[in-house]
Short mmCIF file of C-alpha atoms in Angstrom, two decimals:
data_model
loop_
_atom_site.label_atom_id
_atom_site.label_comp_id
_atom_site.label_asym_id
_atom_site.label_seq_id
_atom_site.Cartn_x
_atom_site.Cartn_y
_atom_site.Cartn_z
CA MET A 1 39.19 -29.23 -91.53
CA LEU A 2 42.61 -29.59 -89.97
CA HIS A 3 41.74 -26.91 -87.48
CA ARG A 4 38.64 -28.85 -86.35
CA GLU A 5 40.68 -32.05 -85.93
CA ILE A 6 43.16 -30.18 -83.77
CA GLU A 7 40.37 -28.78 -81.54
CA ARG A 8 38.78 -32.22 -81.21
CA THR A 9 42.14 -33.77 -80.33
CA GLU A 10 42.76 -31.07 -77.67
CA ALA A 11 39.32 -31.69 -76.19
CA ASP A 12 40.03 -35.44 -76.00
CA LEU A 13 43.42 -34.77 -74.43
CA SER A 14 41.88 -32.51 -71.78
CA GLN A 15 39.26 -35.16 -71.03
CA TYR A 16 41.95 -37.85 -70.77
CA ALA A 17 44.00 -35.62 -68.48
CA HIS A 18 40.95 -35.10 -66.27
CA CYS A 19 40.37 -38.88 -66.11
CA LYS A 20 44.07 -39.38 -65.34
CA ASN A 21 43.86 -36.97 -62.43
CA ILE A 22 40.81 -38.79 -61.11
CA VAL A 23 42.61 -42.15 -61.36
CA PHE A 24 45.72 -40.81 -59.61
CA LYS A 25 43.59 -39.30 -56.83
CA MET A 26 41.87 -42.62 -56.37
CA ALA A 27 45.28 -44.27 -56.28
CA GLN A 28 46.18 -42.02 -53.36
CA MET A 29 43.03 -43.12 -51.54
CA THR A 30 44.00 -46.81 -51.76
CA LYS A 31 46.75 -48.36 -49.67
CA ASN A 32 49.70 -50.39 -51.05
CA PRO A 33 50.78 -53.14 -48.66
CA ALA A 34 54.37 -53.01 -50.04
CA ILE A 35 54.82 -49.30 -49.21
CA GLY A 36 53.26 -49.49 -45.71
CA THR A 37 52.98 -46.22 -43.79
CA LYS A 38 55.14 -44.05 -46.07
CA GLU A 39 53.97 -40.56 -46.87
CA ASN A 40 51.90 -39.84 -49.91
CA PRO A 41 54.03 -38.59 -52.85
CA LEU A 42 51.52 -35.80 -53.46
CA SER A 43 51.83 -34.50 -49.90
CA GLN A 44 55.38 -33.18 -50.37
CA SER A 45 55.59 -31.85 -53.92
CA GLY A 46 51.92 -31.62 -54.86
CA VAL A 47 52.69 -33.30 -58.27
CA ILE A 48 52.06 -36.95 -59.03
CA ASP A 49 55.17 -38.80 -60.31
CA GLU A 50 54.47 -42.01 -62.20
CA ASN A 51 58.09 -43.27 -61.88
CA ASP A 52 58.09 -42.89 -58.09
CA PRO A 53 58.33 -46.34 -56.42
CA ALA A 54 55.81 -45.18 -53.82
CA PHE A 55 53.24 -44.64 -56.51
CA HIS A 56 50.74 -47.47 -56.84
CA LEU A 57 48.16 -47.64 -59.60
CA PRO A 58 44.99 -49.26 -58.29
CA THR A 59 43.59 -52.35 -59.85
CA LEU A 60 40.11 -52.57 -61.28
CA GLU A 61 38.72 -54.15 -58.12
CA GLU A 62 40.21 -51.44 -55.94
CA PHE A 63 38.90 -48.82 -58.30
CA LEU A 64 35.41 -50.34 -58.13
CA ASN A 65 35.60 -50.58 -54.33
CA VAL A 66 36.50 -46.91 -54.10
CA LEU A 67 33.65 -46.05 -56.45
CA THR A 68 31.17 -48.07 -54.40
CA GLU A 69 32.41 -46.43 -51.19
CA LEU A 70 32.06 -43.02 -52.78
CA LYS A 71 28.57 -43.90 -53.99
CA GLU A 72 27.55 -45.11 -50.52
CA HIS A 73 29.03 -42.00 -48.97
CA ASN A 74 27.19 -39.82 -51.46
CA LEU A 75 23.96 -41.73 -50.81
CA SER A 76 24.33 -41.31 -47.04
CA LEU A 77 25.04 -37.62 -47.54
CA MET A 78 22.01 -37.32 -49.78
CA GLN A 79 19.83 -39.14 -47.23
CA ASN A 80 21.09 -36.92 -44.43
CA THR A 81 20.50 -33.87 -46.61
CA ALA A 82 16.98 -35.08 -47.41
CA LYS A 83 16.28 -35.62 -43.70
CA MET A 84 17.66 -32.22 -42.87
CA ASN A 85 15.61 -30.64 -45.64
CA HIS A 86 12.49 -32.43 -44.40
CA GLY A 87 13.12 -31.27 -40.82
CA LEU A 88 13.88 -27.79 -42.08
CA LYS A 89 10.62 -27.75 -44.02
CA LYS A 90 8.69 -28.90 -40.94
CA LEU A 91 10.38 -26.27 -38.83
CA THR A 92 9.66 -23.63 -41.46
CA ARG A 93 5.99 -24.62 -41.63
CA LYS A 94 5.77 -24.61 -37.83
CA ILE A 95 7.39 -21.20 -37.66
CA GLN A 96 5.06 -19.94 -40.35
CA LYS A 97 2.05 -21.26 -38.42
CA THR A 98 3.16 -20.07 -34.99
CA SER A 99 4.70 -16.76 -35.99
CA PRO A 100 1.33 -14.99 -36.55
CA LYS A 101 0.07 -16.18 -33.16
CA VAL A 102 3.30 -15.14 -31.49
CA ASN A 103 3.23 -11.80 -33.25
CA ASP A 104 -0.39 -11.25 -32.24
CA LYS A 105 0.37 -12.23 -28.65
CA VAL A 106 3.40 -9.96 -28.51
CA SER A 107 1.45 -7.10 -30.08
CA LEU A 108 -1.35 -7.57 -27.51
CA GLN A 109 1.18 -7.59 -24.69
CA ILE A 110 2.79 -4.43 -26.05
CA LEU A 111 -0.63 -2.77 -26.35
CA ASP A 112 -1.53 -3.81 -22.80
CA LEU A 113 1.75 -2.44 -21.48
CA ARG A 114 1.18 0.83 -23.31
CA ASN A 115 -2.31 1.12 -21.85
CA ARG A 116 -0.97 0.41 -18.38
CA LEU A 117 1.73 3.00 -18.89
CA ASP A 118 -0.86 5.56 -19.96
CA THR A 119 -3.04 4.80 -16.93
CA GLU A 120 -0.04 5.04 -14.62
CA LYS A 121 0.90 8.37 -16.15
CA THR A 122 -2.64 9.72 -15.68
CA SER A 123 -2.76 8.45 -12.09
CA ALA A 124 0.63 10.04 -11.44
CA VAL A 125 -0.64 13.38 -12.77
CA LYS A 126 -3.75 13.12 -10.57
CA LEU A 127 -1.63 12.22 -7.56
CA LYS A 128 0.62 15.22 -8.16
CA LYS A 129 -2.42 17.49 -8.32
CA LYS A 130 -3.76 16.01 -5.08
CA VAL A 131 -0.40 16.47 -3.39
CA CYS A 132 -0.23 20.11 -4.51
CA LEU A 133 -3.80 20.70 -3.30
CA HIS A 134 -3.05 18.97 0.00
CA GLU A 135 0.05 21.12 0.49
CA SER A 136 -1.92 24.30 -0.22
CA LEU A 137 -4.72 23.25 2.15
CA LYS A 138 -2.18 22.18 4.72
CA THR A 139 -0.53 25.60 4.70
CA GLY A 140 -3.94 27.28 5.07
CA ASP A 141 -4.96 24.95 7.91
CA GLU A 142 -1.64 25.52 9.63
CA GLY A 143 -2.16 29.27 9.49
CA ILE A 144 -5.65 28.97 11.00
CA MET A 145 -4.44 26.56 13.67
CA LEU A 146 -1.49 28.80 14.58
CA ASN A 147 -3.80 31.80 14.90
CA ALA A 148 -6.15 29.85 17.18
CA LEU A 149 -3.23 28.65 19.31
CA GLY A 150 -1.90 32.20 19.52
CA GLU A 151 -5.26 33.44 20.81
CA LYS A 152 -5.41 30.68 23.43
CA VAL A 153 -1.85 31.37 24.56
CA SER A 154 -2.55 35.10 24.83
CA LYS A 155 -5.64 34.42 27.00
CA LYS A 156 -3.65 32.15 29.33
CA TYR A 157 -0.83 34.70 29.43
CA ILE A 158 -3.25 37.43 30.51
CA GLN A 159 -4.74 35.14 33.18
CA CYS A 160 -1.47 33.81 34.58
CA VAL A 161 1.35 36.28 33.92
CA ASP A 162 0.34 39.83 33.02
CA LYS A 163 -3.08 41.40 32.60
CA ARG A 164 -1.76 44.47 30.85
CA PRO A 165 -1.82 44.69 27.04
CA HIS A 166 1.30 43.34 25.36
CA LEU A 167 2.87 43.07 21.92
CA LEU A 168 4.68 39.77 22.40
CA SER A 169 4.76 36.89 19.97
CA THR A 170 3.36 33.47 20.78
CA LEU A 171 6.77 31.94 21.46
CA GLU A 172 7.73 34.81 23.76
CA MET A 173 4.50 34.42 25.70
CA VAL A 174 5.09 30.68 26.03
CA ALA A 175 8.64 31.33 27.24
CA ASN A 176 7.40 33.84 29.84
CA MET A 177 4.74 31.41 31.02
CA GLU A 178 7.35 28.67 31.31
CA SER A 179 9.67 30.90 33.34
CA ARG A 180 6.73 31.91 35.56
CA LEU A 181 5.88 28.25 36.11
CA CYS A 182 9.49 27.46 37.00
CA THR A 183 9.59 30.27 39.57
CA LEU A 184 6.33 29.07 41.10
CA LEU A 185 7.66 25.52 41.33
CA ASP A 186 10.82 26.79 43.00
CA GLN A 187 8.76 28.75 45.50
CA LEU A 188 6.62 25.68 46.12
CA ASP A 189 9.72 23.60 46.80
CA ARG A 190 10.94 26.18 49.33
CA ILE A 191 7.72 25.97 51.39
CA PRO A 192 8.17 23.85 54.56
CA GLU A 193 6.46 20.50 54.56
CA ASP A 194 4.60 21.10 57.84
CA PHE A 195 3.13 24.35 56.59
CA LEU A 196 2.21 22.71 53.28
CA GLU A 197 0.48 19.83 55.05
CA GLY A 198 -1.48 22.28 57.19
CA VAL A 199 -2.59 24.24 54.12
CA LEU A 200 -3.66 21.04 52.41
CA LYS A 201 -5.67 19.99 55.47
CA ILE A 202 -7.38 23.38 55.59
CA LYS A 203 -8.26 23.11 51.91
CA GLU A 204 -9.59 19.61 52.47
CA THR A 205 -11.80 20.75 55.35
CA GLU A 206 -13.09 23.67 53.29
CA ARG A 207 -13.88 21.35 50.43
CA SER A 208 -15.73 18.90 52.70
CA SER A 209 -17.67 21.77 54.32
CA ARG A 210 -18.69 23.06 50.91
CA GLN A 211 -19.88 19.60 49.96
CA ARG A 212 -21.96 19.34 53.18
CA GLU A 213 -23.50 22.76 52.59
CA GLU A 214 -24.35 21.76 49.07
CA LEU A 215 -26.03 18.58 50.27
CA LEU A 216 -28.02 20.48 52.92
CA ARG A 217 -29.13 23.03 50.37
CA HIS A 218 -30.37 20.27 48.07
CA GLU A 219 -32.27 18.65 50.93
CA ARG A 220 -33.92 21.95 51.90
CA GLU A 221 -34.96 22.56 48.34
CA LYS A 222 -36.51 19.10 48.21
CA GLN A 223 -38.40 19.74 51.45
CA LYS A 224 -39.69 23.06 50.12
CA GLU A 225 -40.92 21.37 46.97
CA LYS A 226 -42.70 18.71 48.99
CA LEU A 227 -44.38 21.30 51.26
CA LYS A 228 -45.49 23.38 48.29
CA LYS A 229 -47.08 20.33 46.74
CA CYS A 230 -48.81 19.50 50.03
CA MET A 231 -50.14 23.06 50.34
CA GLN A 232 -51.41 22.99 46.78
CA ARG A 233 -53.19 19.71 47.40
CA SER A 234 -54.69 20.92 50.69
CA CYS A 235 -55.70 24.42 49.56
CA GLY A 236 -56.89 23.40 46.16
CA ASP A 237 -60.47 22.62 45.17
CA SER A 238 -61.52 19.09 45.96
CA LYS A 239 -62.84 17.01 43.16
CA LYS A 240 -66.60 16.59 43.07
CA ARG A 241 -67.74 13.04 43.26
CA LEU A 242 -70.39 12.05 40.81
CA GLY A 243 -73.27 9.80 41.73
CA ARG A 244 -75.25 9.26 44.88
CA LYS A 245 -73.74 10.51 48.11
CA LEU A 246 -73.13 7.83 50.69
CA MET A 247 -74.55 8.73 54.04
CA PRO A 248 -73.37 7.08 57.26
CA ARG A 249 -75.82 5.63 59.77
CA CYS A 250 -74.68 7.99 62.48
CA LEU A 251 -74.16 11.53 61.32
CA PRO A 252 -70.90 13.06 62.59
CA ILE A 253 -70.78 16.34 64.41
CA LYS A 254 -70.61 19.13 61.90
CA ASN A 255 -67.88 21.72 62.14
CA ASN A 256 -68.65 25.39 61.99
CA SER A 257 -67.73 25.75 58.36
CA LYS A 258 -65.58 24.22 55.66
CA GLN A 259 -63.85 27.53 54.95
CA GLU A 260 -62.61 27.86 58.52
CA LYS A 261 -61.10 24.43 58.28
CA GLU A 262 -59.22 25.27 55.09
CA THR A 263 -57.87 28.55 56.50
CA LYS A 264 -56.71 26.72 59.58
CA VAL A 265 -54.80 24.20 57.51
CA CYS A 266 -53.19 26.98 55.48
CA GLU A 267 -52.14 28.81 58.64
CA GLU A 268 -50.58 25.67 60.06
CA ASN A 269 -48.62 25.09 56.88
CA GLU A 270 -47.38 28.66 56.79
CA ALA A 271 -46.38 28.45 60.43
CA PHE A 272 -44.44 25.33 59.62
CA LEU A 273 -42.69 26.96 56.66
CA PHE A 274 -41.69 30.33 58.11
CA PRO A 275 -39.53 29.00 60.95
CA ALA A 276 -37.50 26.96 58.40
CA GLU A 277 -36.78 30.09 56.35
CA ASP A 278 -35.69 31.98 59.48
CA ASP A 279 -33.25 29.20 60.35
CA GLU A 280 -31.68 29.51 56.94
#
């Protein structure tokens, strides 16, 4: 029984001590007009001294004022906390609503990028194959083209430099042709201008004479064609006219025979043709 009383008394003492600490802390929160701006006694030693002249026990009104201020402060904190919780809930709901859409959109973008990457890889592989094929065809075409050029160069070398058989490469033949051309140009530069002008005039006259002969030959051929056509028309069978024969009022004098007339015409044509061939 005594033991229980002691425990109860200790519990009351601890509760009173707790209340005392609360009262002293509230006393620190209030201001004493007699002390002014002196430092708080708890700030130096950390222990509240009741006998200290700076210590001021608050009155009931001050105590109630502090309690009301604390209540208002707690209410404002609670209101702010409620607002923050409400905003946080809204934000959480918004995130929960939008996160699936965002995740789907991001996943679609990732899938699209992967597909593009795969297509680019396949196109790169195809392009590499095409480049390799082009290089192989290019080498083959180059070989064929070089062989054709070598044949052309060898033909020109035989025509211009040396007609004898040779075992020179294409570059050597080109070099020999170039040296031959240089020597010919040097020789051409050494020719006197008067002699060169005379040679050019002779060539020009020869060219003009050839052109005249060609024109005369064409004209003679045309004349021959015309005469042949005339002979064919004259010596050929005349077309028989159908229908009634028209008779003139006065009969003309008949020739000996139609055949003699035709032979005469043929002889005249031949006589006209043979002198032209003799002149040629």
